[in-house]
Each structure stands twice: as C-alpha cells, then as structure tokens.
Amino acid sequence: VRYDSQPGGGKITLEGQSTAGGWTMECAAIGGFIEADAAFPESIGAKPKIEVSVPVRQIKSGKKAMDTRMLSEMNQPVHHKIEYRVLELKPKGAPAGGKAEFDATGALTVVGVTRTNTMAVTITRVDKTKLKVNGTTTVKMTDHGLKPPTFDVPVLGGLMKTEDAVKITFEWSPEVEKK
C-alpha cells in the first residue's frame, strides 16, 4: 500500500536558541510517501519504504530578514530540499489500537550532506487510507557542514550567535490516493 503526502497534510517545526533567545521556523509543505504492507504500522512485515522531503523555500519564521538569511545559509538555489529516507524501523514495544512506536534510523540530507540519525516516531493508523506520523529529533548544523549563523545586531550591543543544535518536530499525514 502506498500512502502519499497530501497538501496541508503535515507540519515541520525547527527550533533553536541564540544569544537573543529562542527562534522557530515552520513549514507546512511536506512531500514524500510510505510504501508498506496492509497491516502497517501494527506489523512491519516487509521492510517499509519511507521517503520525506521539505522544500527549503517553504520554511518560514515570519521574519523576512531571518527567512532571507536561512535561504542563503542553506544555499537554496542549489539545495532545494531537505530529504529524509528511513533505513530501518525498530519497534518499541507492542503496537496497540492502530498505533506503534519506533526508533527510526534514517539518512538526513541537508545542503547536500547526508548523515544518519535515529529518532523516536509514532505511527498511527487513522483509517484504512490514512496514517499519522509524529516524531522529534535534534540535529547539529555543523554535522551538515553549516556554520551556526552570527548576526551583528547593534541594538543588542553586538554579535548575536545561534547555537548549533536544532530541534525538529513533525506531524505528517500521508494518505492512499483516492481513485
């Protein structure tokens, strides 16, 4: 069974810290698919194929200067997407009520640099045609060759520095295509 991303069917949030406080960016455009057996997520049977992408241009903070800087730092003209491909799903306990928890090990590609990471995910069967996937992980910008940005902010009395760690939280609801 193939579950595909749907318009408005998800949201990813990026959160970090800087010397000026916390920052948040969001994107509601999540692309990708899950190919799995009909009993998924209660049974992972044959290894499911899961691929997800997020268009860099759609990640927004609500602050024009921050959005422009992020597009520049991420070299958006060359690297249009952040991509994630699941390599392995390890069940955490027995599934219950159409809901299963996993440690997902995957390949995360940011600005053309791919690193493997593991994150906790929960996959819930909403109905016969829809899944809901929730997860969270923390990555370091430097692991993908990105230098945490600094900004000269005279009003704050000098240089503002962002921390290396970025927390990624997502909710995604792929569905079987209606024929």
Coordinates of N, CA and C in Angstrom, one line a residue:
V1 N 0.9 -1.2 0.0 CA 0.0 0.0 0.0 C 0.9 1.2 0.0
R2 N 0.6 2.2 -0.8 CA 1.3 3.4 -0.9 C 0.5 4.6 -0.3
Y3 N 1.1 5.3 0.7 CA 0.5 6.5 1.3 C 1.3 7.6 0.8
D4 N 0.7 8.6 0.2 CA 1.4 9.8 -0.4 C 1.0 11.0 0.4
S5 N 2.0 12.0 0.5 CA 1.8 13.3 1.1 C 0.6 14.0 0.4
Q6 N -0.1 14.7 1.2 CA -1.3 15.5 0.7 C -1.1 17.0 1.0
P7 N -1.6 17.9 0.2 CA -1.5 19.3 0.5 C -2.1 19.6 1.9
G8 N -1.4 20.3 2.7 CA -1.9 20.6 4.1 C -1.8 19.4 5.0
G9 N -1.2 18.3 4.6 CA -1.2 17.1 5.4 C 0.0 17.0 6.3
G10 N 0.6 18.1 6.8 CA 1.7 18.0 7.7 C 2.3 19.3 8.1
K11 N 3.2 19.3 9.1 CA 3.9 20.5 9.5 C 5.2 20.0 10.2
I12 N 6.2 20.7 9.8 CA 7.5 20.5 10.5 C 7.9 21.8 11.2
T13 N 8.5 21.7 12.4 CA 8.9 22.9 13.1 C 10.4 22.7 13.5
L14 N 11.1 23.8 13.2 CA 12.6 23.8 13.6 C 12.7 24.8 14.7
E15 N 13.4 24.4 15.8 CA 13.6 25.3 16.9 C 15.0 25.4 17.3
G16 N 15.5 26.5 17.7 CA 16.9 26.7 18.2 C 17.0 27.8 19.1
Q17 N 18.2 28.0 19.6 CA 18.5 29.1 20.6 C 19.6 30.0 20.0
S18 N 19.5 31.2 20.5 CA 20.6 32.1 20.1 C 20.8 33.0 21.4
T19 N 21.9 33.8 21.3 CA 22.1 34.7 22.4 C 21.0 35.7 22.6
A20 N 20.1 35.9 21.6 CA 19.0 36.8 21.7 C 17.7 36.1 22.2
G21 N 17.8 34.7 22.4 CA 16.6 33.9 22.8 C 16.3 32.9 21.8
G22 N 15.2 32.2 21.9 CA 14.8 31.1 21.1 C 14.2 31.6 19.7
W23 N 14.3 30.8 18.7 CA 13.8 31.1 17.4 C 13.1 29.8 16.9
T24 N 12.1 30.1 16.0 CA 11.3 29.0 15.5 C 11.0 29.2 14.0
M25 N 11.1 28.2 13.2 CA 10.7 28.2 11.8 C 9.8 27.1 11.5
E26 N 8.8 27.2 10.6 CA 7.9 26.2 10.3 C 7.7 26.0 8.8
C27 N 7.2 24.8 8.4 CA 6.9 24.5 7.0 C 5.7 23.6 7.0
A28 N 4.7 23.9 6.2 CA 3.5 23.0 6.1 C 3.6 22.2 4.8
A29 N 4.6 22.3 4.0 CA 4.7 21.6 2.8 C 5.7 20.4 3.0
I30 N 5.1 19.2 3.2 CA 5.9 18.0 3.4 C 5.6 17.1 2.2
G31 N 6.6 16.7 1.5 CA 6.4 15.7 0.4 C 6.9 14.4 0.8
G32 N 6.5 13.4 0.0 CA 7.0 12.0 0.3 C 6.0 11.0 0.3
F33 N 6.4 9.8 0.7 CA 5.5 8.6 0.7 C 5.9 7.6 1.7
I34 N 5.0 6.7 2.0 CA 5.3 5.4 2.8 C 4.7 4.3 1.9
E35 N 5.6 3.3 1.6 CA 5.1 2.1 1.0 C 5.3 1.0 2.0
A36 N 4.2 0.3 2.4 CA 4.2 -0.7 3.4 C 3.1 -1.7 3.2
D37 N 3.2 -2.8 3.9 CA 2.2 -3.9 3.8 C 0.9 -3.3 4.4
A38 N -0.2 -4.0 4.1 CA -1.6 -3.5 4.5 C -1.8 -3.5 6.0
A39 N -1.0 -4.3 6.8 CA -1.1 -4.3 8.2 C -0.3 -3.2 9.0
F40 N 0.5 -2.5 8.2 CA 1.4 -1.4 8.8 C 0.5 -0.4 9.5
P41 N 0.8 0.2 10.6 CA 2.1 0.0 11.4 C 2.0 -1.1 12.4
E42 N 0.9 -1.8 12.6 CA 0.8 -2.9 13.6 C 1.8 -4.0 13.3
S43 N 2.1 -4.2 12.0 CA 3.1 -5.2 11.6 C 3.9 -4.5 10.6
I44 N 5.3 -4.7 10.7 CA 6.1 -4.1 9.7 C 6.5 -5.1 8.6
G45 N 6.0 -6.3 8.7 CA 6.1 -7.3 7.6 C 7.4 -7.1 6.8
A46 N 7.1 -6.9 5.5 CA 8.2 -6.5 4.6 C 8.7 -5.1 5.0
K47 N 10.0 -4.8 4.9 CA 10.5 -3.5 5.3 C 9.8 -2.4 4.5
P48 N 9.2 -1.5 5.3 CA 8.5 -0.3 4.6 C 9.5 0.6 4.0
K49 N 9.1 1.2 2.9 CA 9.9 2.3 2.3 C 9.3 3.6 2.6
I50 N 10.1 4.5 3.2 CA 9.6 5.8 3.6 C 10.6 6.9 3.2
E51 N 10.1 7.8 2.4 CA 10.9 8.9 2.0 C 10.1 10.2 2.2
V52 N 10.8 11.3 2.7 CA 10.2 12.5 3.0 C 11.1 13.7 2.5
S53 N 10.4 14.7 2.0 CA 11.2 15.9 1.6 C 10.5 17.2 2.1
V54 N 11.3 18.2 2.3 CA 10.7 19.5 2.7 C 11.4 20.6 1.8
P55 N 10.6 21.4 1.1 CA 11.2 22.4 0.3 C 11.8 23.5 1.1
V56 N 13.0 23.8 1.0 CA 13.7 24.8 1.8 C 13.0 26.2 1.7
R57 N 12.6 26.5 0.5 CA 11.9 27.8 0.3 C 10.6 28.0 1.1
Q58 N 10.0 26.9 1.5 CA 8.7 27.0 2.2 C 8.9 27.1 3.7
I59 N 10.2 27.0 4.2 CA 10.5 27.1 5.7 C 10.5 28.6 6.0
K60 N 9.6 28.9 7.0 CA 9.4 30.4 7.3 C 9.4 30.6 8.8
S61 N 9.9 31.8 9.1 CA 10.0 32.2 10.5 C 8.9 33.3 10.8
G62 N 8.4 34.0 9.8 CA 7.6 35.1 9.9 C 8.4 36.4 10.0
K63 N 9.7 36.3 9.9 CA 10.6 37.4 9.9 C 11.4 37.4 8.6
K64 N 11.2 38.4 7.8 CA 11.8 38.5 6.5 C 13.3 38.4 6.5
A65 N 14.0 39.1 7.4 CA 15.5 39.0 7.5 C 16.0 37.6 7.8
M66 N 15.3 37.0 8.7 CA 15.7 35.6 9.1 C 15.4 34.6 8.0
D67 N 14.3 34.8 7.3 CA 14.0 33.9 6.2 C 15.0 34.0 5.1
T68 N 15.4 35.2 4.8 CA 16.4 35.5 3.7 C 17.7 34.9 4.1
R69 N 18.1 35.1 5.3 CA 19.4 34.6 5.8 C 19.4 33.1 5.8
M70 N 18.3 32.4 6.2 CA 18.2 31.0 6.2 C 18.4 30.4 4.7
L71 N 17.7 31.1 3.8 CA 17.8 30.6 2.4 C 19.2 30.7 1.9
S72 N 19.9 31.8 2.3 CA 21.3 32.0 1.9 C 22.2 30.9 2.6
E73 N 22.1 30.7 3.9 CA 22.9 29.7 4.6 C 22.7 28.3 4.0
M74 N 21.4 28.0 3.6 CA 21.1 26.7 3.1 C 21.4 26.5 1.6
N75 N 21.9 27.6 1.0 CA 22.3 27.6 -0.4 C 21.1 27.1 -1.2
Q76 N 19.9 27.7 -1.0 CA 18.6 27.2 -1.5 C 18.7 27.2 -3.1
P77 N 19.4 28.0 -3.8 CA 19.3 27.9 -5.2 C 19.9 26.5 -5.7
V78 N 20.8 26.0 -4.9 CA 21.5 24.7 -5.3 C 20.8 23.5 -4.5
H79 N 20.5 23.7 -3.3 CA 19.9 22.6 -2.4 C 18.5 23.0 -2.1
H80 N 17.5 22.6 -3.0 CA 16.1 22.9 -2.9 C 15.4 22.3 -1.8
K81 N 15.8 21.1 -1.3 CA 15.1 20.3 -0.4 C 15.9 19.7 0.8
I82 N 15.3 19.5 1.9 CA 15.8 18.7 3.0 C 15.2 17.3 2.7
E83 N 15.9 16.3 2.8 CA 15.4 15.0 2.5 C 15.7 14.0 3.6
Y84 N 14.8 13.1 3.8 CA 15.0 12.0 4.8 C 14.5 10.7 4.3
R85 N 15.3 9.7 4.4 CA 14.9 8.3 3.9 C 15.2 7.4 5.0
V86 N 14.1 6.7 5.4 CA 14.2 5.7 6.5 C 15.0 4.5 6.1
L87 N 16.0 4.1 6.9 CA 16.8 2.9 6.6 C 16.3 1.7 7.4
E88 N 15.8 2.0 8.6 CA 15.3 0.9 9.5 C 14.3 1.4 10.5
L89 N 13.3 0.7 10.8 CA 12.3 0.9 11.8 C 12.4 -0.2 12.9
K90 N 12.7 0.2 14.1 CA 12.8 -0.7 15.2 C 11.6 -0.5 16.1
P91 N 10.7 -1.5 16.2 CA 9.6 -1.3 17.1 C 10.0 -1.1 18.6
K92 N 9.3 -0.3 19.2 CA 9.5 0.0 20.7 C 8.2 -0.5 21.4
G93 N 8.2 -1.8 21.8 CA 7.0 -2.3 22.5 C 6.0 -2.8 21.5
A94 N 4.9 -3.4 22.0 CA 3.9 -3.9 21.1 C 2.9 -2.8 20.7
P95 N 2.5 -2.8 19.4 CA 1.6 -1.9 18.9 C 0.2 -2.1 19.6
A96 N -0.5 -1.0 19.7 CA -1.8 -1.1 20.4 C -2.8 -0.1 19.7
G97 N -4.0 -0.5 19.4 CA -5.0 0.4 18.8 C -4.6 1.1 17.6
G98 N -3.9 0.4 16.7 CA -3.5 1.0 15.4 C -2.4 2.0 15.5
K99 N -1.7 2.0 16.7 CA -0.6 2.9 17.0 C 0.6 2.1 17.3
A100 N 1.8 2.5 16.7 CA 3.0 1.9 17.0 C 4.1 2.9 17.2
E101 N 5.1 2.6 18.1 CA 6.2 3.5 18.3 C 7.5 2.8 17.8
F102 N 8.3 3.6 17.2 CA 9.5 3.1 16.6 C 10.7 4.0 16.9
D103 N 11.9 3.4 16.8 CA 13.1 4.2 16.6 C 13.4 4.1 15.1
A104 N 13.3 5.2 14.5 CA 13.6 5.3 13.0 C 15.0 5.7 12.8
T105 N 15.8 4.9 12.1 CA 17.1 5.2 11.7 C 17.0 5.6 10.2
G106 N 17.6 6.8 9.9 CA 17.4 7.3 8.5 C 18.6 8.1 8.1
A107 N 18.6 8.4 6.8 CA 19.6 9.3 6.2 C 19.0 10.6 6.0
L108 N 19.5 11.6 6.7 CA 19.0 13.0 6.6 C 20.0 13.8 5.7
T109 N 19.5 14.4 4.6 CA 20.3 15.2 3.7 C 19.9 16.6 3.8
V110 N 20.9 17.5 4.2 CA 20.7 18.9 4.4 C 21.9 19.5 3.6
V111 N 21.6 20.5 2.8 CA 22.6 21.2 1.9 C 23.6 20.2 1.3
G112 N 23.0 19.0 0.8 CA 23.8 18.1 0.1 C 24.7 17.2 1.0
V113 N 24.6 17.3 2.3 CA 25.4 16.5 3.2 C 24.4 15.5 3.9
T114 N 24.7 14.2 3.7 CA 23.9 13.2 4.3 C 24.5 12.6 5.6
R115 N 23.7 12.6 6.6 CA 24.1 12.0 7.9 C 23.0 11.0 8.4
T116 N 23.4 10.0 9.1 CA 22.5 9.0 9.6 C 22.1 9.5 11.0
N117 N 20.8 9.4 11.3 CA 20.4 9.7 12.7 C 19.3 8.8 13.1
T118 N 19.0 8.7 14.4 CA 17.9 7.9 14.9 C 16.9 8.8 15.6
M119 N 15.6 8.7 15.4 CA 14.6 9.5 16.1 C 13.5 8.6 16.5
A120 N 12.8 9.1 17.5 CA 11.6 8.4 18.0 C 10.4 8.9 17.1
V121 N 9.7 7.9 16.6 CA 8.5 8.2 15.8 C 7.3 7.4 16.3
T122 N 6.1 8.0 16.2 CA 4.9 7.2 16.4 C 4.1 7.3 15.2
I123 N 3.6 6.1 14.7 CA 2.8 6.0 13.5 C 1.5 5.4 13.9
T124 N 0.4 6.1 13.6 CA -0.9 5.8 13.9 C -1.8 5.6 12.6
R125 N -2.5 4.5 12.6 CA -3.4 4.3 11.5 C -4.7 5.0 11.8
V126 N -5.0 6.1 11.1 CA -6.2 6.9 11.3 C -7.4 6.1 10.8
D127 N -7.3 5.6 9.6 CA -8.3 4.7 9.0 C -7.7 3.9 7.9
K128 N -8.4 3.2 7.0 CA -7.8 2.3 6.0 C -7.0 3.1 5.0
T129 N -7.2 4.4 4.9 CA -6.5 5.1 3.8 C -5.5 6.2 4.3
K130 N -5.4 6.3 5.7 CA -4.6 7.4 6.2 C -3.8 7.0 7.4
L131 N -2.5 7.5 7.4 CA -1.6 7.3 8.6 C -1.3 8.7 9.2
K132 N -0.9 8.7 10.4 CA -0.4 9.9 11.0 C 1.0 9.6 11.6
V133 N 2.0 10.3 11.3 CA 3.3 10.1 11.8 C 3.8 11.3 12.5
N134 N 4.2 11.1 13.8 CA 4.8 12.2 14.6 C 6.2 11.8 15.0
G135 N 7.0 12.8 15.2 CA 8.4 12.5 15.6 C 9.1 13.7 16.0
T136 N 10.3 13.5 16.6 CA 11.1 14.6 17.0 C 12.6 14.1 17.1
T137 N 13.5 15.0 16.8 CA 14.9 14.7 16.9 C 15.6 16.0 17.0
T138 N 16.9 15.9 17.4 CA 17.8 17.1 17.4 C 19.0 16.8 16.5
V139 N 19.3 17.8 15.7 CA 20.5 17.7 14.8 C 21.3 18.9 15.0
K140 N 22.6 18.7 14.6 CA 23.5 19.9 14.7 C 23.8 20.4 13.3
M141 N 23.8 21.7 13.2 CA 24.0 22.3 11.9 C 25.4 21.9 11.4
T142 N 26.4 21.9 12.3 CA 27.7 21.5 11.9 C 27.9 20.1 11.3
D143 N 27.0 19.2 11.7 CA 27.0 17.8 11.1 C 26.7 17.8 9.7
H144 N 26.1 18.9 9.2 CA 25.8 19.0 7.7 C 26.6 20.1 7.1
G145 N 27.7 20.5 7.7 CA 28.6 21.5 7.1 C 28.1 22.9 7.2
L146 N 27.1 23.1 8.0 CA 26.6 24.5 8.2 C 27.2 25.1 9.4
K147 N 27.7 26.3 9.3 CA 28.2 27.1 10.4 C 27.1 27.8 11.1
P148 N 26.8 27.6 12.4 CA 25.7 28.4 13.0 C 25.9 29.9 12.8
P149 N 24.8 30.5 12.2 CA 24.9 31.9 11.8 C 25.2 32.8 13.0
T150 N 25.9 33.9 12.7 CA 26.0 35.0 13.6 C 25.5 36.3 12.9
F151 N 25.0 37.2 13.7 CA 24.4 38.4 13.2 C 25.0 39.6 14.0
D152 N 25.3 40.7 13.3 CA 25.7 41.9 14.0 C 24.4 42.7 14.3
V153 N 24.1 42.8 15.6 CA 22.8 43.4 16.0 C 23.2 44.6 16.9
P154 N 23.4 45.8 16.4 CA 23.8 47.0 17.2 C 22.9 47.3 18.3
V155 N 21.6 47.0 18.1 CA 20.6 47.3 19.2 C 20.8 46.5 20.4
L156 N 21.3 45.2 20.2 CA 21.6 44.3 21.3 C 23.0 44.5 21.8
G157 N 23.7 45.4 21.2 CA 25.1 45.6 21.7 C 26.1 44.7 21.1
G158 N 25.9 44.2 19.9 CA 27.0 43.5 19.2 C 26.5 42.3 18.5
L159 N 27.3 41.2 18.6 CA 27.1 40.0 17.8 C 26.1 39.0 18.5
M160 N 25.1 38.6 17.7 CA 24.2 37.6 18.1 C 24.6 36.2 17.5
K161 N 24.7 35.2 18.3 CA 25.2 33.9 17.8 C 24.0 32.9 18.0
T162 N 23.9 32.0 17.0 CA 22.9 30.9 17.1 C 23.7 29.7 17.6
E163 N 23.0 28.9 18.4 CA 23.6 27.6 18.9 C 23.5 26.6 17.7
D164 N 24.3 25.6 17.8 CA 24.5 24.5 16.8 C 23.3 23.6 16.7
A165 N 22.6 23.3 17.9 CA 21.5 22.3 17.9 C 20.2 22.9 17.4
V166 N 19.5 22.1 16.6 CA 18.2 22.4 16.1 C 17.3 21.3 16.4
K167 N 16.2 21.6 17.1 CA 15.2 20.5 17.4 C 14.2 20.5 16.2
I168 N 13.9 19.3 15.7 CA 13.0 19.1 14.6 C 11.8 18.3 15.1
T169 N 10.6 18.9 15.0 CA 9.4 18.2 15.4 C 8.5 18.2 14.2
F170 N 7.8 17.0 13.9 CA 6.9 17.0 12.8 C 5.7 16.2 13.0
E171 N 4.7 16.5 12.3 CA 3.4 15.7 12.2 C 3.1 15.6 10.7
W172 N 2.9 14.4 10.2 CA 2.7 14.2 8.8 C 1.6 13.1 8.6
S173 N 0.7 13.4 7.7 CA -0.5 12.5 7.5 C -0.6 12.1 6.0
P174 N 0.2 11.1 5.6 CA 0.1 10.6 4.2 C -1.2 9.8 4.0
E175 N -1.7 9.8 2.8 CA -2.9 9.0 2.5 C -2.8 8.2 1.2
V176 N -3.6 7.2 1.1 CA -3.7 6.4 -0.1 C -4.4 7.3 -1.1
E177 N -3.9 7.4 -2.3 CA -4.6 8.2 -3.3 C -6.0 7.7 -3.6
K178 N -6.9 8.6 -3.7 CA -8.3 8.3 -4.0 C -8.4 8.1 -5.5
K179 N -9.1 7.0 -5.9 CA -9.1 6.8 -7.4 C -10.5 7.2 -7.9

